[in-house]
Coordinates of C-alpha atoms in Angstrom, one line a residue:
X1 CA 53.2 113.9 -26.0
X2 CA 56.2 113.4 -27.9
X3 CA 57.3 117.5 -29.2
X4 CA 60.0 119.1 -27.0
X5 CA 57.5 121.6 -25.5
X6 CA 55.5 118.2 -24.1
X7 CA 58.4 117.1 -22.8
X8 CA 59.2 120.4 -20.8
X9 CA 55.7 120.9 -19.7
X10 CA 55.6 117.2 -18.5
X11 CA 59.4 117.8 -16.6
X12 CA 57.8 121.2 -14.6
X13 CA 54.8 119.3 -14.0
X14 CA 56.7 116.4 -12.4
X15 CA 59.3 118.7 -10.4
X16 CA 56.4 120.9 -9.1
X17 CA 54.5 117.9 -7.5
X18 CA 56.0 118.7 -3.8
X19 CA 54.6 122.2 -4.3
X20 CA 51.4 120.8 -5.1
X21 CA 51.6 118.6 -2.3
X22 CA 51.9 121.5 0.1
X23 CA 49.8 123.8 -1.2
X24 CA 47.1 121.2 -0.5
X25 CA 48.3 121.0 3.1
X26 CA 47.9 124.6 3.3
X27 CA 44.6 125.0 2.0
X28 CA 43.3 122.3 4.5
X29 CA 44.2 124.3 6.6
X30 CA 41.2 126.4 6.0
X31 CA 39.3 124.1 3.5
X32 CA 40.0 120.7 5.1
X33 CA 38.0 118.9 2.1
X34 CA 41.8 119.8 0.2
X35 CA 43.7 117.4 2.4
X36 CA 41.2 114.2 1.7
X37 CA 41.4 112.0 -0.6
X38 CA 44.2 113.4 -2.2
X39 CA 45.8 110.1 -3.5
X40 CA 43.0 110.5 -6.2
X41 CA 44.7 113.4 -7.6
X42 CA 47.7 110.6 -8.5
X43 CA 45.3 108.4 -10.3
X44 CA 44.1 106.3 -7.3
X45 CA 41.2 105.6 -7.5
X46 CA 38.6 102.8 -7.3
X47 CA 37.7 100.9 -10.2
X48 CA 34.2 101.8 -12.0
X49 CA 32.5 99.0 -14.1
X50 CA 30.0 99.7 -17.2
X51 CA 32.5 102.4 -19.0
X52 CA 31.4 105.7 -17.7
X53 CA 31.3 108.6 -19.0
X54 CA 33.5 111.0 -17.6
X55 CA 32.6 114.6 -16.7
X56 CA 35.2 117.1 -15.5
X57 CA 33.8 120.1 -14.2
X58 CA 36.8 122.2 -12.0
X59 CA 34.6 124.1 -9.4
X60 CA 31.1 125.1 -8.2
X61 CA 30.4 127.1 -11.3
X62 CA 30.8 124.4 -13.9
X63 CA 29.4 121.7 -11.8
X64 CA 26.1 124.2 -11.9
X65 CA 26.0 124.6 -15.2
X66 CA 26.8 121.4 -16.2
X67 CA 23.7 119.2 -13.7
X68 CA 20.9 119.8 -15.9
X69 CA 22.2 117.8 -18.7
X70 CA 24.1 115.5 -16.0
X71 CA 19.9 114.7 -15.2
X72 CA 19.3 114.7 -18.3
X73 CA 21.5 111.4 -19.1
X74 CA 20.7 110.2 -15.9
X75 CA 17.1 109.6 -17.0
X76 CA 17.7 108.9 -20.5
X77 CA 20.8 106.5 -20.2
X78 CA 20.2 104.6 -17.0
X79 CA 22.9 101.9 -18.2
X80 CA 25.8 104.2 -18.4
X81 CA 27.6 105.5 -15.4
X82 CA 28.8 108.4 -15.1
X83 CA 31.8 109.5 -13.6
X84 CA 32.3 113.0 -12.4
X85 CA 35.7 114.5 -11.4
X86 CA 36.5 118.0 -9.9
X87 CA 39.6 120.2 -8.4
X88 CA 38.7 121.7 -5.6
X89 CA 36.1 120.8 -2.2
X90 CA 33.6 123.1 -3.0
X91 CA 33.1 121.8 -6.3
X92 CA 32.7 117.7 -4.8
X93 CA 30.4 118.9 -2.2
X94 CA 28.8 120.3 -4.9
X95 CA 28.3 117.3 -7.0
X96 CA 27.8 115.3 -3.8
X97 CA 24.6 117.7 -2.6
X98 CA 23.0 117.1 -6.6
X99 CA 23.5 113.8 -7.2
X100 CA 24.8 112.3 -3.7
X101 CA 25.3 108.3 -5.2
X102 CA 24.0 108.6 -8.6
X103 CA 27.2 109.3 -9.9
X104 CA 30.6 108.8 -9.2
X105 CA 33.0 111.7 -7.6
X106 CA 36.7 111.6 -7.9
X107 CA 39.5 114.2 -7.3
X108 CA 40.7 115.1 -10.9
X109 CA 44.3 113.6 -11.0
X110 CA 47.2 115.8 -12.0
X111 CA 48.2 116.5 -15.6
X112 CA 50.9 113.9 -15.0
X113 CA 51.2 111.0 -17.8
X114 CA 51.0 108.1 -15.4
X115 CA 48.6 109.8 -12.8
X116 CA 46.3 110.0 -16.5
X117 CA 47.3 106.0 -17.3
X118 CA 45.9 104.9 -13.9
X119 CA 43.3 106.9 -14.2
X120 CA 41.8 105.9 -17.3
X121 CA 42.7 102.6 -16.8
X122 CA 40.9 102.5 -13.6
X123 CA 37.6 103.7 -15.0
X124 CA 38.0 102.9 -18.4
X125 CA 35.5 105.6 -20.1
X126 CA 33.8 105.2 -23.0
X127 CA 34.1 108.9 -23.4
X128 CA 35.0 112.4 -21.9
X129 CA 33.5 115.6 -21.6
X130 CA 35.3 118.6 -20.0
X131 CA 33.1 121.9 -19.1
X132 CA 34.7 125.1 -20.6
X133 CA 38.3 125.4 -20.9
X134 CA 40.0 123.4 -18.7
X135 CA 42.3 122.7 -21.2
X136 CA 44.9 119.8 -20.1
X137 CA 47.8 118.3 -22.7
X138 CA 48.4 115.6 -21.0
X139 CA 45.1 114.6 -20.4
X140 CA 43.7 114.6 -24.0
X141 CA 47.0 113.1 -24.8
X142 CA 45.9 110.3 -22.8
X143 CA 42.4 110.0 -24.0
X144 CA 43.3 110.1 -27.4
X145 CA 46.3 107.4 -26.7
X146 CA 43.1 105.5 -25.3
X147 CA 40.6 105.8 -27.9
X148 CA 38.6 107.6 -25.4
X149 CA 37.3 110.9 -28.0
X150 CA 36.9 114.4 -25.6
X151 CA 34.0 117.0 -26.2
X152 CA 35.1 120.3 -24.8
X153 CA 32.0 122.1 -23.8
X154 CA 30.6 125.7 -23.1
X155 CA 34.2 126.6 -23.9
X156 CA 35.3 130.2 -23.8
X157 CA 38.6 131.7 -24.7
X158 CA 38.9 135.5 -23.5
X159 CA 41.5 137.7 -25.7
X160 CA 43.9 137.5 -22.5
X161 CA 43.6 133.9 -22.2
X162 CA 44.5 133.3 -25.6
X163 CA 47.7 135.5 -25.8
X164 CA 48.9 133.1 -23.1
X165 CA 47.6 129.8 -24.8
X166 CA 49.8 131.6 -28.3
X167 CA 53.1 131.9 -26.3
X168 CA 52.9 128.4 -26.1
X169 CA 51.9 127.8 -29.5
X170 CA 52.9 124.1 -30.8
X171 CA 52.2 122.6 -27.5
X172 CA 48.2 124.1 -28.0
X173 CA 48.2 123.7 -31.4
X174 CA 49.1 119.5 -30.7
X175 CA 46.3 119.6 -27.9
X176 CA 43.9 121.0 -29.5
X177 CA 44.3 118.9 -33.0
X178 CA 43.5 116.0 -30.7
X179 CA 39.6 117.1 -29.5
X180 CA 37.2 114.7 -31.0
X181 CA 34.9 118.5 -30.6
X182 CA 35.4 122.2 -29.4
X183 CA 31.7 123.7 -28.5
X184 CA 32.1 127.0 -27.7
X185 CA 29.9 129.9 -26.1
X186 CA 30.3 132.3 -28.8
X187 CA 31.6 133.5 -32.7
X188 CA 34.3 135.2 -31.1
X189 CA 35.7 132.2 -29.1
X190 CA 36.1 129.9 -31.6
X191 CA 38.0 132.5 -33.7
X192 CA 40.4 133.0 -31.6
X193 CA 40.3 128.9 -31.3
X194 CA 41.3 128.8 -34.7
X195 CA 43.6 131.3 -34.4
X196 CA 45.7 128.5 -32.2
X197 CA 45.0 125.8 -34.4
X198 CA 41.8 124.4 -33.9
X199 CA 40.3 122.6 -36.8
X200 CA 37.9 124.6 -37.7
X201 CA 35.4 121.7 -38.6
X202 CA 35.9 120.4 -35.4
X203 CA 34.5 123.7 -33.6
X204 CA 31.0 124.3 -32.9
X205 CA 29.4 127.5 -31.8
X206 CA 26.6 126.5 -29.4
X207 CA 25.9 129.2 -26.9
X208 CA 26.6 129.3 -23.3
X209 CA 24.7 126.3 -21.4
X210 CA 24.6 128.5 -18.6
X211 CA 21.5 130.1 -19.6
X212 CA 19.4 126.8 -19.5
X213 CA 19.5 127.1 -15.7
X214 CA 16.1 126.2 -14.4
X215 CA 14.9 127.6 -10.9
X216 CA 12.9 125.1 -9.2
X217 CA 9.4 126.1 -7.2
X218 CA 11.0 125.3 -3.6
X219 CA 14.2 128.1 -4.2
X220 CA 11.7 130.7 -5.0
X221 CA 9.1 129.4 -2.3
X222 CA 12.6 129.6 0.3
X223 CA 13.7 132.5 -0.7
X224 CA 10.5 134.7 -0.8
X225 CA 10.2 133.2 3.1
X226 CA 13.7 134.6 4.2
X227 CA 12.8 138.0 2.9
X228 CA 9.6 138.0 5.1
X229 CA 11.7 137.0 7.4
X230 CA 13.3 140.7 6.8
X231 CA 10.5 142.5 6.6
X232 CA 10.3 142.8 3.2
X233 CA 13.1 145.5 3.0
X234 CA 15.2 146.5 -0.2
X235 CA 18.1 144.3 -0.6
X236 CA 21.4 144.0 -2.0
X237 CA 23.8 141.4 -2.5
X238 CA 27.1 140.9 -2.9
X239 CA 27.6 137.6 -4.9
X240 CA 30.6 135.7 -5.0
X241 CA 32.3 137.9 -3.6
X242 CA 36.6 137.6 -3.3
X243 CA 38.8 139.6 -0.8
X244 CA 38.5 143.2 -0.4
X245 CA 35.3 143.5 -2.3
X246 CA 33.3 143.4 0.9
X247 CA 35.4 146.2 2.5
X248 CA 35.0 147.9 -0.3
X249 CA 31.3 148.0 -0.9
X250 CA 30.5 148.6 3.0
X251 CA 33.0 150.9 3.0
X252 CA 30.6 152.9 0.0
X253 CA 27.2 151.8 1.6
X254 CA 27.7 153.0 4.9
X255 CA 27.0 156.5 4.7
X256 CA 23.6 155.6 3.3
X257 CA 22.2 153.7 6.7
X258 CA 21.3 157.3 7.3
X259 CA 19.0 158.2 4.9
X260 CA 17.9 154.4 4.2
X261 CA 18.1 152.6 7.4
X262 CA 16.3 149.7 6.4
X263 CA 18.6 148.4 3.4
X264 CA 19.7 145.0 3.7
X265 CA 23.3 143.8 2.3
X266 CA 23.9 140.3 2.0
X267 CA 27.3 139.3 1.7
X268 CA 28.3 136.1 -0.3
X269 CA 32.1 135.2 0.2
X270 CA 32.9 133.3 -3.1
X271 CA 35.2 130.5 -0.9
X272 CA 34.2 128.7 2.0
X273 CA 37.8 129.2 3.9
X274 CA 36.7 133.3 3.6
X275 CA 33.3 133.0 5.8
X276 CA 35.2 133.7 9.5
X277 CA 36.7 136.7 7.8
X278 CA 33.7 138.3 5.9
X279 CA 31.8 137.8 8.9
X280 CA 34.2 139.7 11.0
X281 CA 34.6 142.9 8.5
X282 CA 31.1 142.8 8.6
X283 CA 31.0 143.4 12.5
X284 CA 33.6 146.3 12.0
X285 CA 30.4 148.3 9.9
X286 CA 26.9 146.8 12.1
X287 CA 26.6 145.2 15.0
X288 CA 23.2 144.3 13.7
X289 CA 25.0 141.3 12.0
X290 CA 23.6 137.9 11.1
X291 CA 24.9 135.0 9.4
X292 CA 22.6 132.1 7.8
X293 CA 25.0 129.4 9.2
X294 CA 23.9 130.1 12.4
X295 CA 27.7 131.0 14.0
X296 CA 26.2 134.0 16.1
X297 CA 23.8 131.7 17.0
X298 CA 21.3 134.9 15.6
X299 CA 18.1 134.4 13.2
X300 CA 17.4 137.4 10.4
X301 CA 14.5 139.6 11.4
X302 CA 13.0 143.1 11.0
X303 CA 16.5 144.5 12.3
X304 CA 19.2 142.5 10.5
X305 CA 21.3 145.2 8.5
X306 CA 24.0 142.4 7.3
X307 CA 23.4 138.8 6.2
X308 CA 26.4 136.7 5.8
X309 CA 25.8 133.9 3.1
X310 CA 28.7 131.1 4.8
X311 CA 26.6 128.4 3.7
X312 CA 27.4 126.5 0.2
X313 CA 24.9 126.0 -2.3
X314 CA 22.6 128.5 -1.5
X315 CA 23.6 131.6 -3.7
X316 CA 20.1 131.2 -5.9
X317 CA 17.9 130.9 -2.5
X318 CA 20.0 134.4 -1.9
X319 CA 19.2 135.1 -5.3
X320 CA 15.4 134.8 -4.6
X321 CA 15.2 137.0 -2.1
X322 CA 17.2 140.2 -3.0
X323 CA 16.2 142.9 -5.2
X324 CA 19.5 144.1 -6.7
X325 CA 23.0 142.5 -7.2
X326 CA 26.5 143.5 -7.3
X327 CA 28.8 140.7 -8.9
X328 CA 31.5 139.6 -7.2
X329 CA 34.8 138.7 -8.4
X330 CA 34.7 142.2 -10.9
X331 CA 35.8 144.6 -8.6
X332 CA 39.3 142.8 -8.3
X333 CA 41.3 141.2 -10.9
X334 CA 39.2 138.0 -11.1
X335 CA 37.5 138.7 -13.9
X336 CA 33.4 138.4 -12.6
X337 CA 31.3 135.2 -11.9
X338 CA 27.8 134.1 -13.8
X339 CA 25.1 136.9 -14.0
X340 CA 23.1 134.6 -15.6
X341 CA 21.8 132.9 -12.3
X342 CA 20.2 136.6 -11.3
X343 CA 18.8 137.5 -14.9
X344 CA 17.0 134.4 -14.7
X345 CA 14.9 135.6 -11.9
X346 CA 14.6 139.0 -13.3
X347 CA 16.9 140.9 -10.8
X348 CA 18.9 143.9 -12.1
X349 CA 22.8 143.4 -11.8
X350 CA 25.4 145.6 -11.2
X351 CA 28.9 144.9 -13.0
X352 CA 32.4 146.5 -12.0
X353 CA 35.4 146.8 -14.4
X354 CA 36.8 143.2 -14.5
X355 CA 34.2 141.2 -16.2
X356 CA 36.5 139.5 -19.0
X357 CA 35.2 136.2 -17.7
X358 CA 31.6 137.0 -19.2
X359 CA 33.0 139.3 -21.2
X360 CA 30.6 138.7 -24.4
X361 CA 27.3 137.8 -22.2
X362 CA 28.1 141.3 -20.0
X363 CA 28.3 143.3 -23.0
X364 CA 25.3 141.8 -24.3
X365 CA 22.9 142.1 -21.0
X366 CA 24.3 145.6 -20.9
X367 CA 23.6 145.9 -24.7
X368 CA 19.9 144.7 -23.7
X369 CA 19.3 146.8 -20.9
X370 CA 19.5 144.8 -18.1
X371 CA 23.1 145.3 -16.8
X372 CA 25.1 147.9 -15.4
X373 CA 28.5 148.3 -15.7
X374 CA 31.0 150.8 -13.5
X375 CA 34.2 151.6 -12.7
X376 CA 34.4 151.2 -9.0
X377 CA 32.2 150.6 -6.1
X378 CA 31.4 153.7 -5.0
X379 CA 29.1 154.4 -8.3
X380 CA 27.0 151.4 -6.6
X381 CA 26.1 154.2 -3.9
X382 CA 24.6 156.1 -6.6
X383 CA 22.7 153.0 -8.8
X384 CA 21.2 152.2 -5.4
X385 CA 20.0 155.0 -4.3
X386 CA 18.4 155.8 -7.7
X387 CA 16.5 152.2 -7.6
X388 CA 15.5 153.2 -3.8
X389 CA 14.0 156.0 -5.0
X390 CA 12.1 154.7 -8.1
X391 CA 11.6 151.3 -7.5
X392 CA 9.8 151.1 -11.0
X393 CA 13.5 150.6 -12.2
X394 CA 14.0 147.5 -10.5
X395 CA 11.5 145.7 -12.4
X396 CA 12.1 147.6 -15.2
X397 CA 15.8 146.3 -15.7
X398 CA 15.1 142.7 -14.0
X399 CA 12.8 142.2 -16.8
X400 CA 14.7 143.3 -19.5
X401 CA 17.6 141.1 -17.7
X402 CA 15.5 137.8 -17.3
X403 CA 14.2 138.3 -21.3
X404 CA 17.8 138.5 -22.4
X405 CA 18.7 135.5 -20.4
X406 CA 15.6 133.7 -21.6
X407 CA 16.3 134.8 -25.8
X408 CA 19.3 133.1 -25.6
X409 CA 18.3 129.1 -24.2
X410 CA 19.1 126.1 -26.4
X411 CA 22.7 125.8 -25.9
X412 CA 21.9 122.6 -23.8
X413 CA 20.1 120.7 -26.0
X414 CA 22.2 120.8 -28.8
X415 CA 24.9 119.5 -26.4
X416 CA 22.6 116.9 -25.8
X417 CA 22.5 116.1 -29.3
X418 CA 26.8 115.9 -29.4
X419 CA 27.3 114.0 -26.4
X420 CA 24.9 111.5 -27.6
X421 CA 26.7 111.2 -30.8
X422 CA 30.1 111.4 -30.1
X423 CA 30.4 109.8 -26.8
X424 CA 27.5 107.5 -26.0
X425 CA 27.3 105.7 -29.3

């Protein structure tokens, strides 16, 4: 990048490399996945033969939603490698537990110009494709300085997210004029793509990919065997859950054990390095505590009142086996996680006030009936209990949740279409 603002950017970058450094020490402590193979993050890494395609996905969520069509070009372009990078542990392990050696896994490097060079030089793609906005300057600098063309995918911009992309405004506007494609989720993201300078010929409005998730036979088959292995009882579950939500919905729930004493909450921390602490706010509401990775060394039964989900990887085998969810990551200022995996398998969700993550899909599934959206955790208390007493409802707003989810498919196979064209030609 050549424009003052590049140059700055680049400068902070370079300065705040120690930081980095530590800050990856200090999340091993907890995560020890953060303090291997962190040379990759420079650029270091092996060399890959065939020209790849590279696929960046940052975390869990976008590796998710990205693996059907990762499958998909697996079968249909045996000949091309594919090479896909991530930021954090969860999100390798991830790749690792769906395609273990049928594709490459690298660290992401750095937004550093030389970390970029030597990566790209290492690999030597024929093409890039980066799921939603992970939106890097010096990255497409370097592809474009490469010939390698970039397809931004499922891309979303939130009204928040773009006042801070604006403040920055020649630096975006050069980033963005080098996509070879912008694909975003909805109308309302690529206008305020344009609104930064994204040629508007170069934007496509696709839908979210993350409503072409497919739930296979043995997840359901799993997951209906866990909840016999409850009893059958009504349950709830926290998904993706960050701190202080779990206090916070116990905290509401409690009180009810009295007049329901067979409700179920499961509890699904959102970060691995938060199972030892979920699991030990849980033990300050129950002593009837279990946790599927076995750390009690207890199994669920007929008397389980709390289910700790520290496993990774299993949140739609939770899925299966609940009744009504609560979305974590909207009840603090993180802005929600996907409540498309739930709709899918018809399960009624409840939304709190921070949702600008999903913004448009949450207004939409509340729009259709199948969402709920309040203002604080202990209006839960009160959804719940309604759906405990007229269990009608569930199914009622599960349906109208899973025909939402299923109205609005497609989105992967016209990314299909692009990625064949633009990169794999």
């Amino acid at each position: 990048m050549t424009s003052w603002p590049g140059f700055l950017y680049t400068l902070l970058f370079y300065l705040s490399v120690p930081v980095l450094l530590i800050r990856l020490w200090w999340r091993g402590r907890k995560a020890p996945g953060y303090r291997q193979r962190w040379w990759q993050r420079f650029g270091l890494v092996p060399p890959v033969s065939g020209r790849p395609l590279w696929i960046h996905a940052v975390s869990v969520g976008e590796t998710i939603a990205i693996a059907p069509l990762v499958e998909r070009l697996l079968k249909d372009f045996p000949e091309i490698p594919i090479v896909m990078t991530s930021m954090t542990p969860t999100g390798a392990e991830r790749v690792k537990a769906l395609f273990a050696d049928r594709v490459h896994h690298f660290y992401c490097p750095y937004d550093l110009p030389d970390a970029i060079q030597r990566f790209i030089q290492r690999i030597q793609p024929r093409g890039s494709l980066i799921v939603e906005t992970e939106l890097w300057p010096n990255m497409i600098a370097g592809c474009k300085k490469a010939g390698v063309p970039v397809i931004i995918a499922n891309a979303r911009l939130s009204e928040r997210s773009a006042k801070g992309y604006a403040k920055l405004a020649r630096l975006t506007q050069q980033m963005l004029s080098e996509l070879t494609l912008l694909i975003t989720q909805h109308q309302s993201d690529a206008e305020r793509f344009k609104q930064l300078g994204m040629p508007a010929e170069r934007i496509l409005v696709s839908g979210s990919i993350k409503f072409d998730i497919q739930v296979d036979d043995t997840t359901r088959l799993r997951g209906r065997q866990l909840r016999e292995q409850f009893g059958g009882r009504f349950t709830l579950i926290l998904a993706s859950s960050h701190e202080d939500e779990e206090a916070q919905l116990l905290a509401a729930i409690s009180p009810l054990w009295e007049r329901y004493p067979d409700l179920l909450v499961m509890l699904v921390p959102r970060h691995p390095e938060r199972f030892e602490a979920v699991y030990r706010i849980a033990l300050k509401y129950s002593d009837d505590v279990v946790c599927r990775s076995g750390r009690n060394q207890l199994l669920p039964d007929v008397t389980t009142r709390i289910y700790v989900g520290d496993t990774m990887g299993d949140l739609m085998l939770l899925y299966a086996a609940a009744d009504l969810v609560v979305m974590g990551g909207s009840f603090v200022n993180v802005g929600g996680h996907n409540p498309l995996e739930p709709a899918v398998l018809g399960l009624p969700i409840v939304m709190g006030p921070h949702h600008f993550n999903f913004a448009a899909i949450s207004e939409a599934m509340e729009q259709a009936g199948g969402m709920q959206r309040v203002q604080q955790m202990s209006e839960v208390t009160d959804l719940l209990s309604a759906y405990m007493q007229r269990p009608e409802m569930l199914s009622e707003v599960g349906s109208k949740a899973m025909h939402y989810a299923d109205s609005q498919r497609g989105a992967l196979d016209r990314l299909y279409r692009e990625v064949s064209t633009h990169l794999l030609s």
